[in-house]
Coordinates of C-alpha atoms in Angstrom, one line a residue:
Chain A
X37 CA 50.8 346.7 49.6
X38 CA 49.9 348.9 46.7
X39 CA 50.2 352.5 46.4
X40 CA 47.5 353.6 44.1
X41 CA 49.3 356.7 43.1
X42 CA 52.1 355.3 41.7
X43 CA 50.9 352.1 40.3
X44 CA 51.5 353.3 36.8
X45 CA 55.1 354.2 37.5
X46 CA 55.5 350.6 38.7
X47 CA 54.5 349.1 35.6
X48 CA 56.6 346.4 33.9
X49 CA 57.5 347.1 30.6
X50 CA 55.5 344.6 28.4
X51 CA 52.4 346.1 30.2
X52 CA 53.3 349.8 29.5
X53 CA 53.5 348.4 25.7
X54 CA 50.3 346.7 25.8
X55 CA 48.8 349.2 28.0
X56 CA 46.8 347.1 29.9
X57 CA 46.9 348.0 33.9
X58 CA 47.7 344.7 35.8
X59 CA 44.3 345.9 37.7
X60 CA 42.5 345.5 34.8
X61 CA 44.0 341.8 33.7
X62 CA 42.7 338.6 35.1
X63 CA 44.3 336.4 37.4
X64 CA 45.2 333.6 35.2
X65 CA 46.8 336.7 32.5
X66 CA 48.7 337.6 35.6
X67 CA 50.1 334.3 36.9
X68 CA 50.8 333.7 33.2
X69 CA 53.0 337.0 32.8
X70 CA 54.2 336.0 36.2
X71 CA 56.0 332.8 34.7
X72 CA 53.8 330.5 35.9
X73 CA 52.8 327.7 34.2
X74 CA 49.5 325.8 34.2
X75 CA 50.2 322.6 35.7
X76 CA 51.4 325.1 38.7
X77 CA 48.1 327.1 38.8
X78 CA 46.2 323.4 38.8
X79 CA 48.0 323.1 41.7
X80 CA 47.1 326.6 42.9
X81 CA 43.5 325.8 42.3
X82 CA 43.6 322.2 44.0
X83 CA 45.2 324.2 47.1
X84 CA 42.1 326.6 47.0
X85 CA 39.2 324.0 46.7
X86 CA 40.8 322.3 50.0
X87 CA 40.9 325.7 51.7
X88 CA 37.5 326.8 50.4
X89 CA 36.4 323.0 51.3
X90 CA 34.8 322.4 48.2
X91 CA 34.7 318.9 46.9
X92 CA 37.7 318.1 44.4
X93 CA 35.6 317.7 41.5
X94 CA 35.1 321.4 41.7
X95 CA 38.7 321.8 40.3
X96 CA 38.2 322.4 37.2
X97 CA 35.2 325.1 37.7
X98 CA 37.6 327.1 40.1
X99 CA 40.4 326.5 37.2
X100 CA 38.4 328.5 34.7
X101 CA 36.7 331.1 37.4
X102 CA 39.9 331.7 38.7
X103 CA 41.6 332.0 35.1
X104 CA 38.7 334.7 34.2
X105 CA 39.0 336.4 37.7
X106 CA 39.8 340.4 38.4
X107 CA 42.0 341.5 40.7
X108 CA 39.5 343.1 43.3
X109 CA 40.4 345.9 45.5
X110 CA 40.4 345.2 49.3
X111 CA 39.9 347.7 52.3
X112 CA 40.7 346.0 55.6
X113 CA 39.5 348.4 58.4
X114 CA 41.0 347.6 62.3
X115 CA 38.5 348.7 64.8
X116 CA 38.2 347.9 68.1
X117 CA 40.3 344.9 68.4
X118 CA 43.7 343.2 69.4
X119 CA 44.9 342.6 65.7
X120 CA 44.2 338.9 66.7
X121 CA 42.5 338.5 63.4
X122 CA 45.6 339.9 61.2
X123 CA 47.9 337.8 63.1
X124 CA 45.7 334.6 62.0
X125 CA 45.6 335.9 58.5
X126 CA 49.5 336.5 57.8
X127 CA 49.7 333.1 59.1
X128 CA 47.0 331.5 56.2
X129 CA 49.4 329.0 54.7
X130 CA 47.1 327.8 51.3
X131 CA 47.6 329.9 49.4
X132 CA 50.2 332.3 51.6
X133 CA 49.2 335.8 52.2
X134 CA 52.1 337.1 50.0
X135 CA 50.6 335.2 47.1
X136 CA 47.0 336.7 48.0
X137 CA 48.2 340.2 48.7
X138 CA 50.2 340.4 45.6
X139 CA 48.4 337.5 43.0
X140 CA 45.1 337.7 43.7
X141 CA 43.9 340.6 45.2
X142 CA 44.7 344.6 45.6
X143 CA 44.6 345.5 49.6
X144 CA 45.0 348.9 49.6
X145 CA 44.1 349.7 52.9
X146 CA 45.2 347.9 56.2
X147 CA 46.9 350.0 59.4
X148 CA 49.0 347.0 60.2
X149 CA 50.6 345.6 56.8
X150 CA 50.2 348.6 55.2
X151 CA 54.0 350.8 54.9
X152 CA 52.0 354.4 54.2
X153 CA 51.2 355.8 57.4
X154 CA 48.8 358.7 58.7
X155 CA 48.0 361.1 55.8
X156 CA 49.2 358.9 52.8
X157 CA 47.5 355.7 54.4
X158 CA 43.9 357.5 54.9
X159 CA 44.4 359.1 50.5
X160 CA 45.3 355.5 49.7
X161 CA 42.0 354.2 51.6
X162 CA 40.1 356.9 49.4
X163 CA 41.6 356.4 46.2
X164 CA 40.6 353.1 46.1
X165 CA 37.1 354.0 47.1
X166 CA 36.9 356.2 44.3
X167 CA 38.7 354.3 41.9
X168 CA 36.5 351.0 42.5
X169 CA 33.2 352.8 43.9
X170 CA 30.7 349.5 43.8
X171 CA 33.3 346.9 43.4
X172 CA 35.8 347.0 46.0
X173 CA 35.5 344.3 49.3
X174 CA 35.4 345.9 52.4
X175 CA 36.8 343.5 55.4
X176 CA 36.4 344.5 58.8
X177 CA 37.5 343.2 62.2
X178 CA 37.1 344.6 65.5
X179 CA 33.7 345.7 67.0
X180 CA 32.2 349.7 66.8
X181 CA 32.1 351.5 70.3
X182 CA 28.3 353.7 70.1
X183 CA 28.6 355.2 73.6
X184 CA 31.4 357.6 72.8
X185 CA 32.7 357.6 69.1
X186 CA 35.7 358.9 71.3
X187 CA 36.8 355.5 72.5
X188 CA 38.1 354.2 69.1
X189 CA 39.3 356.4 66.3
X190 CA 41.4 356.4 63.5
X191 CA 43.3 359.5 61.9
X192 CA 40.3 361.7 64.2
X193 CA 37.4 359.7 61.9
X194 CA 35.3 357.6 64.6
X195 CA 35.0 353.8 63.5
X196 CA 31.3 354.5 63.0
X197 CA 32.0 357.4 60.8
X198 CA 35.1 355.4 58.9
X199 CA 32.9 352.1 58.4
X200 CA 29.5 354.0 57.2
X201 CA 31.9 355.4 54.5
X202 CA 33.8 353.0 53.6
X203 CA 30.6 350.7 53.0
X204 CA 29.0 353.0 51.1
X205 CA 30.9 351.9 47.9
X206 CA 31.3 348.7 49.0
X207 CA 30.2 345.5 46.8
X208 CA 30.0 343.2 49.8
X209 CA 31.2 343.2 53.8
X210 CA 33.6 340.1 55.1
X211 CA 33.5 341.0 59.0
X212 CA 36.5 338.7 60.7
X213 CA 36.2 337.7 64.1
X214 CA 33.6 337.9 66.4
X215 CA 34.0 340.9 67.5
X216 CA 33.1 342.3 63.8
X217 CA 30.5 340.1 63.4
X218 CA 28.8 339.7 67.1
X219 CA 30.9 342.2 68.9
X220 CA 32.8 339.9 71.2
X221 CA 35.2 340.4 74.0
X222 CA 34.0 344.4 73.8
X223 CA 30.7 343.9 73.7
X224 CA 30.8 341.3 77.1
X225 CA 29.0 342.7 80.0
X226 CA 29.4 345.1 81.0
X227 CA 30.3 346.1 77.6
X228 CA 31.5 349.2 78.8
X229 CA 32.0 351.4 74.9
X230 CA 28.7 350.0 73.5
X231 CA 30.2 347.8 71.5
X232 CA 27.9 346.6 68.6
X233 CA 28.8 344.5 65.5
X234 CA 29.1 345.2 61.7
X235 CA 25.5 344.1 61.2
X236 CA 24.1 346.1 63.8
X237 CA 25.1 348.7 61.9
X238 CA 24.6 348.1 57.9
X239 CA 21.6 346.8 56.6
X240 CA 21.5 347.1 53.2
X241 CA 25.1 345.6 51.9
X242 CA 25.7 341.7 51.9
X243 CA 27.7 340.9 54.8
X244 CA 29.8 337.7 55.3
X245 CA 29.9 336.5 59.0
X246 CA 33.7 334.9 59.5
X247 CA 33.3 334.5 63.4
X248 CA 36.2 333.2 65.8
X249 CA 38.6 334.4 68.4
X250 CA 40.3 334.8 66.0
X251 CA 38.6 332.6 62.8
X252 CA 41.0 330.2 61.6
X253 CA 43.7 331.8 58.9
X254 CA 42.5 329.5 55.9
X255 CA 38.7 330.6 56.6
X256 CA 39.8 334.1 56.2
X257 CA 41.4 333.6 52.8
X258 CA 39.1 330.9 52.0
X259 CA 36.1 333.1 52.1
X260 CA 38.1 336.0 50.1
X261 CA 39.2 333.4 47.7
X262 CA 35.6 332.4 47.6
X263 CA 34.7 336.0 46.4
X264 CA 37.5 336.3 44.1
X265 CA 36.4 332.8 42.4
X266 CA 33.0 333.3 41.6
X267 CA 32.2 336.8 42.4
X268 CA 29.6 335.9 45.0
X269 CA 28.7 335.5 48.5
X270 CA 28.7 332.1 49.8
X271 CA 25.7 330.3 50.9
X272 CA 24.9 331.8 54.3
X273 CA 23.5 330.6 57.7
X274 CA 20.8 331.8 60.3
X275 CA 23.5 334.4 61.6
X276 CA 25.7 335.2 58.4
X277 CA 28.0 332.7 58.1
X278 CA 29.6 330.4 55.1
X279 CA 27.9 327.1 55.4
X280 CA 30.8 326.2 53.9
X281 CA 32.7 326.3 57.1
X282 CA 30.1 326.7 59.5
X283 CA 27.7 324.5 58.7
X284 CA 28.9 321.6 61.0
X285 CA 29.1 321.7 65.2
X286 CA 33.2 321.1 66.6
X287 CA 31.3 318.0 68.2
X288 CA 30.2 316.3 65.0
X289 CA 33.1 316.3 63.1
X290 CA 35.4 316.0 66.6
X291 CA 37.5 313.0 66.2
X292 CA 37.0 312.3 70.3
X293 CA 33.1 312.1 69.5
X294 CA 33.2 308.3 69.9
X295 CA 34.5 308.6 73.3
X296 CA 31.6 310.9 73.9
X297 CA 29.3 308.4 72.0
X298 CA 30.3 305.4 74.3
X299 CA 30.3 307.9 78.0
X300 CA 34.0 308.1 78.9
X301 CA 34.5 311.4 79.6
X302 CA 37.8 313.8 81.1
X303 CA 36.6 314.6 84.8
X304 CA 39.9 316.7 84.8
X305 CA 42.7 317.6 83.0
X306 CA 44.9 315.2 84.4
X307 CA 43.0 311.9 84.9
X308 CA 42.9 308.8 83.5
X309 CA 40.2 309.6 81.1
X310 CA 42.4 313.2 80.1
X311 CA 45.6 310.9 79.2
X312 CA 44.1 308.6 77.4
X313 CA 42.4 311.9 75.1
X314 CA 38.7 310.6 75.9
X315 CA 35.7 313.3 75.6
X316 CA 36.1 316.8 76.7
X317 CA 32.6 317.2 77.2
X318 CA 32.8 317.5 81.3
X319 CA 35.5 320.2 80.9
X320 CA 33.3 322.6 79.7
X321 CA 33.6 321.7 76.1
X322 CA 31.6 323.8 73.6
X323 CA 32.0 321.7 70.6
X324 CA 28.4 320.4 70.5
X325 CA 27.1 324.5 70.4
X326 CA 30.0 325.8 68.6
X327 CA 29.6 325.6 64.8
X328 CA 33.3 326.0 63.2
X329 CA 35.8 324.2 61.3
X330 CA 38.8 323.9 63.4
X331 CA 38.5 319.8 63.7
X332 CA 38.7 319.4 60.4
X333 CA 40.7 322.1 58.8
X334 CA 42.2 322.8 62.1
X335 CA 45.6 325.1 63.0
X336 CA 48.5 326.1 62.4
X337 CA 49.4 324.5 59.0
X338 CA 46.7 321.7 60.0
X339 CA 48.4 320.4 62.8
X340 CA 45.9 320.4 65.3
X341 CA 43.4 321.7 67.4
X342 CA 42.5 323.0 70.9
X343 CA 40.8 319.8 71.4
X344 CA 43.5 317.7 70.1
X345 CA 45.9 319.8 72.3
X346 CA 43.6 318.4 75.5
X347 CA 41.9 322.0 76.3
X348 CA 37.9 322.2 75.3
X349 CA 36.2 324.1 72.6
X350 CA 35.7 327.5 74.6
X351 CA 33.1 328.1 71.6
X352 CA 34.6 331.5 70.2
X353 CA 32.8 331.6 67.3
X354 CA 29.6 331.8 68.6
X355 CA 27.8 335.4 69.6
X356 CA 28.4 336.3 72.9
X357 CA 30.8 333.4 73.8
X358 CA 32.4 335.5 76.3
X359 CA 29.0 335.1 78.7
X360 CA 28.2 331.7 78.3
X361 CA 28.6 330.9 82.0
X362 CA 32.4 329.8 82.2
X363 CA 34.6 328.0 80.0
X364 CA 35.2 325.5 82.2
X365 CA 31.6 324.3 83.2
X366 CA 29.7 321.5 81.1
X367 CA 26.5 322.7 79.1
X368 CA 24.5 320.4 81.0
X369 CA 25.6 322.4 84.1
X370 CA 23.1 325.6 85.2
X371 CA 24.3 328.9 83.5
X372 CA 22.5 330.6 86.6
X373 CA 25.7 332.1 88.7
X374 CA 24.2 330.8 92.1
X375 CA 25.9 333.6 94.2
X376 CA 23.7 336.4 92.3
X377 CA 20.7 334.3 93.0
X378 CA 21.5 334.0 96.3
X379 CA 21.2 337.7 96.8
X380 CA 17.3 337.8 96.0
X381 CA 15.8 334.4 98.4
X382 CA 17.6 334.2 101.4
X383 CA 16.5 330.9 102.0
X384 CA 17.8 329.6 98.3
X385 CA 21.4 331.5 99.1
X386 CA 21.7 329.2 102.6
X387 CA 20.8 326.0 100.0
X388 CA 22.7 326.9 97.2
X389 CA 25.9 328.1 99.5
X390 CA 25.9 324.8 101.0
X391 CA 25.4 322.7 97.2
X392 CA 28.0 324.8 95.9
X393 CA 30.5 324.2 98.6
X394 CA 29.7 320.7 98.5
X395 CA 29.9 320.4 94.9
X396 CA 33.4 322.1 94.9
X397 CA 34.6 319.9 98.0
X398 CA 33.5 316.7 95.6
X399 CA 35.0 317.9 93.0
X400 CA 38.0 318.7 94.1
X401 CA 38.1 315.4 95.7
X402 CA 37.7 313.7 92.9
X403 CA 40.1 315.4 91.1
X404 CA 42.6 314.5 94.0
X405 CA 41.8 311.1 93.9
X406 CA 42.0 310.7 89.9
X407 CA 45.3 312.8 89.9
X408 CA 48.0 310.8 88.6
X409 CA 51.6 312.3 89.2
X410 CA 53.9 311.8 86.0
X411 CA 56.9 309.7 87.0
X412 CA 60.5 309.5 85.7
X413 CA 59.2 306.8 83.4
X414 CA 56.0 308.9 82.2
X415 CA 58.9 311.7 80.4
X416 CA 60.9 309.0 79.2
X417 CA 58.2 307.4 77.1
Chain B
X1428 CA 44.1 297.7 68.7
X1429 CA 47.4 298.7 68.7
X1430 CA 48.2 302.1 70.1
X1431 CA 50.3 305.1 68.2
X1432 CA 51.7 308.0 70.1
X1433 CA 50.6 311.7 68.6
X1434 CA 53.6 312.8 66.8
X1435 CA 54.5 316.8 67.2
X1436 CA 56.5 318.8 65.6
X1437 CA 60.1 318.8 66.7
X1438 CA 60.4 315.0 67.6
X1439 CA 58.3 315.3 71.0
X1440 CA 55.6 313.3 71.5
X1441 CA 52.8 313.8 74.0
X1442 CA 52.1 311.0 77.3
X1443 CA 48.8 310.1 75.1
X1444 CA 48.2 307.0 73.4
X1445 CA 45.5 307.1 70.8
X1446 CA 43.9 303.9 69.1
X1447 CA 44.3 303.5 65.4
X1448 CA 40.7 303.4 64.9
X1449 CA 39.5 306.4 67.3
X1450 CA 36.9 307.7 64.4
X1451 CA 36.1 305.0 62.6
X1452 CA 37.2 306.7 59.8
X1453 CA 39.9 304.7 58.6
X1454 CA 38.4 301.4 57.5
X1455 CA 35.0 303.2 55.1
X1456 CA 37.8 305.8 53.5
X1457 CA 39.5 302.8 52.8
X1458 CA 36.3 300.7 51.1
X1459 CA 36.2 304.4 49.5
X1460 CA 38.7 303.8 47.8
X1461 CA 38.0 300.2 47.1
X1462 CA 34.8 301.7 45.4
X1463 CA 36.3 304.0 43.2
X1464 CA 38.6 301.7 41.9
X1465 CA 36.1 299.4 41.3
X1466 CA 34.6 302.7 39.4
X1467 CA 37.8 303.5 37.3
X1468 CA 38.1 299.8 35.9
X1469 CA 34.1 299.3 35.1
X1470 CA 33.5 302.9 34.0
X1471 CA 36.7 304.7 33.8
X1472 CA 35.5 307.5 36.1
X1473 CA 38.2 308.6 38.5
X1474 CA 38.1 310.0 42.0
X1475 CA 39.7 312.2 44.2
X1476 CA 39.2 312.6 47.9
X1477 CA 40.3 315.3 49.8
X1478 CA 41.9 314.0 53.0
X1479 CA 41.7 317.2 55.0
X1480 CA 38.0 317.2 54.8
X1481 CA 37.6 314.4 56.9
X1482 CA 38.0 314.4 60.6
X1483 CA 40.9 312.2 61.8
X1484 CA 42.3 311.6 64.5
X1485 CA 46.2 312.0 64.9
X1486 CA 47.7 309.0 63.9
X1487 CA 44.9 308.3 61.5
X1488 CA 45.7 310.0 58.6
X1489 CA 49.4 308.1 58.9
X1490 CA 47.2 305.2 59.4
X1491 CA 45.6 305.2 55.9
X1492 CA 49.1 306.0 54.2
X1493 CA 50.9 303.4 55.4
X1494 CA 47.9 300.8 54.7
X1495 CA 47.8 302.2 50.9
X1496 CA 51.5 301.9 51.0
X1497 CA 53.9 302.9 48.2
X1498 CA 54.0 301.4 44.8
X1499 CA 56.7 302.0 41.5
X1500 CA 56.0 305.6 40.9
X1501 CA 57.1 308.2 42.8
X1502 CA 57.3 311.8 40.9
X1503 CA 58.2 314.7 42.1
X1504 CA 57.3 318.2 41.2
X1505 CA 58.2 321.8 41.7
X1506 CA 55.8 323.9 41.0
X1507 CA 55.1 326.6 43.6
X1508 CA 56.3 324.8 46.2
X1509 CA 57.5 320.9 46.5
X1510 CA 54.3 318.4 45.4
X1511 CA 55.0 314.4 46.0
X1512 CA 52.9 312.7 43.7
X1513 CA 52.6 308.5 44.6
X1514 CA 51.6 305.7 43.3
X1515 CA 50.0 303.6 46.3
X1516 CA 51.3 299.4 46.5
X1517 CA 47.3 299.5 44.9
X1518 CA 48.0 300.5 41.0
X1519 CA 45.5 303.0 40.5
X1520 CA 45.6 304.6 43.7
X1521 CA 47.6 307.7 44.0
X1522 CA 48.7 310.1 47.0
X1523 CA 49.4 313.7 46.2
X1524 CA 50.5 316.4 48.3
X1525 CA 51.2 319.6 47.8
X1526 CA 53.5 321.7 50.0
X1527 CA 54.0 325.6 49.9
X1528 CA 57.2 327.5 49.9
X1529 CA 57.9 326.7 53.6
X1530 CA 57.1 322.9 52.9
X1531 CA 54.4 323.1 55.2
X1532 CA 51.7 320.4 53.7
X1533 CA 48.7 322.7 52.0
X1534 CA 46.6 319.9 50.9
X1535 CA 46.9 315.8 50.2
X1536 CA 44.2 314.6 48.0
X1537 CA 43.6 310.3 47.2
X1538 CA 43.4 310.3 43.8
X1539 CA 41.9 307.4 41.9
X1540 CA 43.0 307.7 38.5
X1541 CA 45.5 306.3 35.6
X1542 CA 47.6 309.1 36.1
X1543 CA 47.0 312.5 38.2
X1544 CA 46.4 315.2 35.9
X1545 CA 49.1 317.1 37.2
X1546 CA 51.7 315.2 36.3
X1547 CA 50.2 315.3 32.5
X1548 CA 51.7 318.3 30.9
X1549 CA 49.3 321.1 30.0
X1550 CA 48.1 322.1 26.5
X1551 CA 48.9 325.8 27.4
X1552 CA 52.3 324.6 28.4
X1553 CA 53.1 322.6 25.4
X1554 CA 51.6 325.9 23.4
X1555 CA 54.4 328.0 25.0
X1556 CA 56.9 325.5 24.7
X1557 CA 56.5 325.0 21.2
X1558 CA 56.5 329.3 20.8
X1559 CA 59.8 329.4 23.0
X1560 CA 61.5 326.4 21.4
X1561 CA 60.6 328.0 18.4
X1562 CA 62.3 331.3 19.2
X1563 CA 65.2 329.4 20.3
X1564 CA 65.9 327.7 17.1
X1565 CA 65.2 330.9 14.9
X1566 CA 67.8 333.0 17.2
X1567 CA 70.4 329.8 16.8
X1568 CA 70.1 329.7 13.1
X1569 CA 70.4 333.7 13.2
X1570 CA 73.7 333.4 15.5
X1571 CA 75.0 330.5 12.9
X1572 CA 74.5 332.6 10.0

């Protein structure tokens, strides 16, 4: 974390000489002053192509943007959210937060990694405005309560009034997670603060979608590395995100898609078809609606997925995931919620009472009779 | 088809058995490769593929590695972390992975080249080498005198 007032008295010594702010030096002058050596930063760079997934050959190009990059300053404002998002990104493995934070960009502003607190935190927050007025990035997560500006605020300032500010000087928008970007879990019905999204509320700055309960930690820094590389946007979808990432549906790029391909579905989560990892799809999977790049540049370190881990794609990256009708029921299934229609035609409520019940009897009877109990055998394998 | 469990972290392994072909991925990365070998020896153009850009299943990945095998050179290189850098049994055909700090894999590319460019060393490098080496020998003849 940087403390704008005393960056000069922090300056090493050959800089003080040279007089030369390591703001105002580029990245590769930095890493080079820094001791490390090109093959290193070759290495740095192939690490950022994978994360940004850009094809190999674009090693080079990132090489010499990347050599020729600024420092740029980054506010990170927490609204109404569960920190979910900052979890993911202090987990972001390529390249490690610590690298970002301290290599390749200035955040001078974030509640939760930031060591300045109350007064001190909010002057640092407005320094950096001031000082990079037009240039700085402005990330955002959590959605903006418009009911009462008293349900969320930081310091006294109400998130609307701290984000309409804050963007002002801003040279572009990253809003992380889906609550930033499409309100999510606040802005479910009933959405009881009037929860709205970053792009409900600016219109006139570029703003970079990076949806997901929370998005996935290399997709964070990916998109800021984007930024920092080539000093643009990326190319955008219908609803603001970087094709880059979003550009392909959890179902496509799903390694269980032949399963789904050939009809051999899950019918529960511990049958035949579940054990042997066949298609998801009859579990309420959202992968063929869900536009994200967790089967490919999946979690933790690339380990795996939620799919891969036997649970379907609950689709949290797209808007208003939170209603979609249950996480648990197939697409193909009616989103209608029978019992409310019930209430307005008698006569439907007495048919649908008795499909319902029936549908729940079958399927819990087929879940019986698929159940397979794990045996002493079963753990030993 | 033979079956391979899903290795987790920690030596556990889940009750789920996998085929080694589950996304048919395995065999055309392979001709891939066959492709831009057939590339580097006609035109000399080399190739690298990112194996994290395409979907595998678990196993798969393993799958692909232990098919290319390993061949005479095996280099390895700190550099921000631990990178392995492999020749494959096919001469031509190297595996490089990079790990960070935490030796948690960051990327692993296919590269399809003489030799990986990382492991050449770097003009800028050689440039400060010469300056330091330089500097060494000049304080050295200064101590002498």
């Amino acid at each position: 974390m940087t403390d704008s007032t005393n960056k000069k008295d922090k300056l090493p010594a050959d800089l003080i000489q040279s007089g030369k702010s390591p703001f105002d030096k580029t990245l590769g002058e930095t890493m080079r002053s820094q001791g490390v050596s090109r093959r290193s930063f070759l290495k740095f760079c192939a690490a950022t192509a994978s994360m940004m997934a850009m094809s190999p050959a674009m090693i080079p190009k990132i090489a010499h943007a990347l050599e020729n990059a600024r420092r740029p300053s980054v506010i990170w404002l927490s609204f109404q959210e569960c920190t979910g998002c900052t979890e993911s990104l202090t987990r972001a493995h390529a390249p490690s937060i610590e690298s970002l934070i301290f290599d390749s960009i200035s955040l001078d502003y974030h509640h939760t990694l930031q060591a300045a607190a109350g007064h001190a935190a909010e002057e640092a927050r407005e320094i950096a405005m001031e000082e990079n007025f037009g240039k700085y990035l402005l990330v955002v997560d959590g959605s903006i309560p418009m009911d009462n500006p008293g349900y969320s605020t930081i310091a006294g300032i109400s998130n609307y009034d701290m984000l309409m500010e804050s963007a002002k000087g801003a040279a572009a928008i990253i809003a992380v997670g889906t609550c930033a970007t499409y309100g999510g879990i606040p802005h479910a019905d009933p959405n009881p603060t009037g929860a709205v999204s970053v792009g409900d509320l600016i219109k006139d700055k570029p703003i970079i979608n990076v949806p997901g309960c929370p998005p996935i930690p290399v997709v964070i820094t990916g998109v800021l590395s984007h930024f920092l590389t080539f000093g643009t946007i990326p190319e955008l979808d219908h609803i603001g995100r970087p094709k880059v990432f979003y550009g392909q549906s959890i179902h496509d790029r799903c390694y269980r898609r032949p399963f789904y391909d050939k009809g051999l579905f899950a019918e529960t989560f511990d049958d035949e078809g579940a054990r042997k990892g066949w298609c998801l799809y009859k579990l309420g999977c959202k992968g063929p609606t869900t536009y994200n790049a967790c089967a490919t540049t999946k979690w933790n370190n690339g380990t795996s997925f939620p799919i891969e881990s036997g649970h379907p794609c609950i689709g949290c990256s797209e808007p208003d995931f939170w209603d979609g009708g249950g996480f648990y029921k197939a697409l193909s299934m009616p989103t209608v919620d029978v019992t409310k229609a019930a209430i307005y035609t008698a006569a439907g409520a007495a048919a649908a009472g008795v499909a319902l019940g029936a549908m729940n009897r079958s399927k819990k009877n087929a879940a019986a009779a698929a159940h397979a109990d794990t045996t002493i055998d079963d753990l030993k394998k | 088809m033979s079956e391979a469990a899903i290795p987790v972290t920690g030596g556990v392994k889940f009750n789920i058995h996998i085929g080694d072909e589950l996304t048919q991925n395995v065999k055309p990365l392979l001709h891939e490769v066959k492709h831009a070998l057939e590339n580097l020896i006609e035109k000399g153009e080399t190739s690298i593929i990112d194996l994290r850009s395409i979907p595998l299943a678990p196993g798969e990945e393993d799958k692909i590695l232990s098919t290319l095998g390993k061949g005479e050179v095996q280099a390895r290189l700190n550099s921000l972390g631990l990178s392995e850098i492999n020749e494959t049994q096919y001469a031509g055909v190297w595996v490089v992975t990079h790990y960070n700090d935490e030796d948690s894999i960051i990327s692993r590319f296919i590269e399809v080249t003489r030799m990986p460019e990382i492991l050449s060393s770097q003009t800028e490098d050689i440039r400060a080498a010469y300056s330091s080496l330089t500097l060494d020998l000049d304080e050295n003849q200064e101590t002498n005198n």
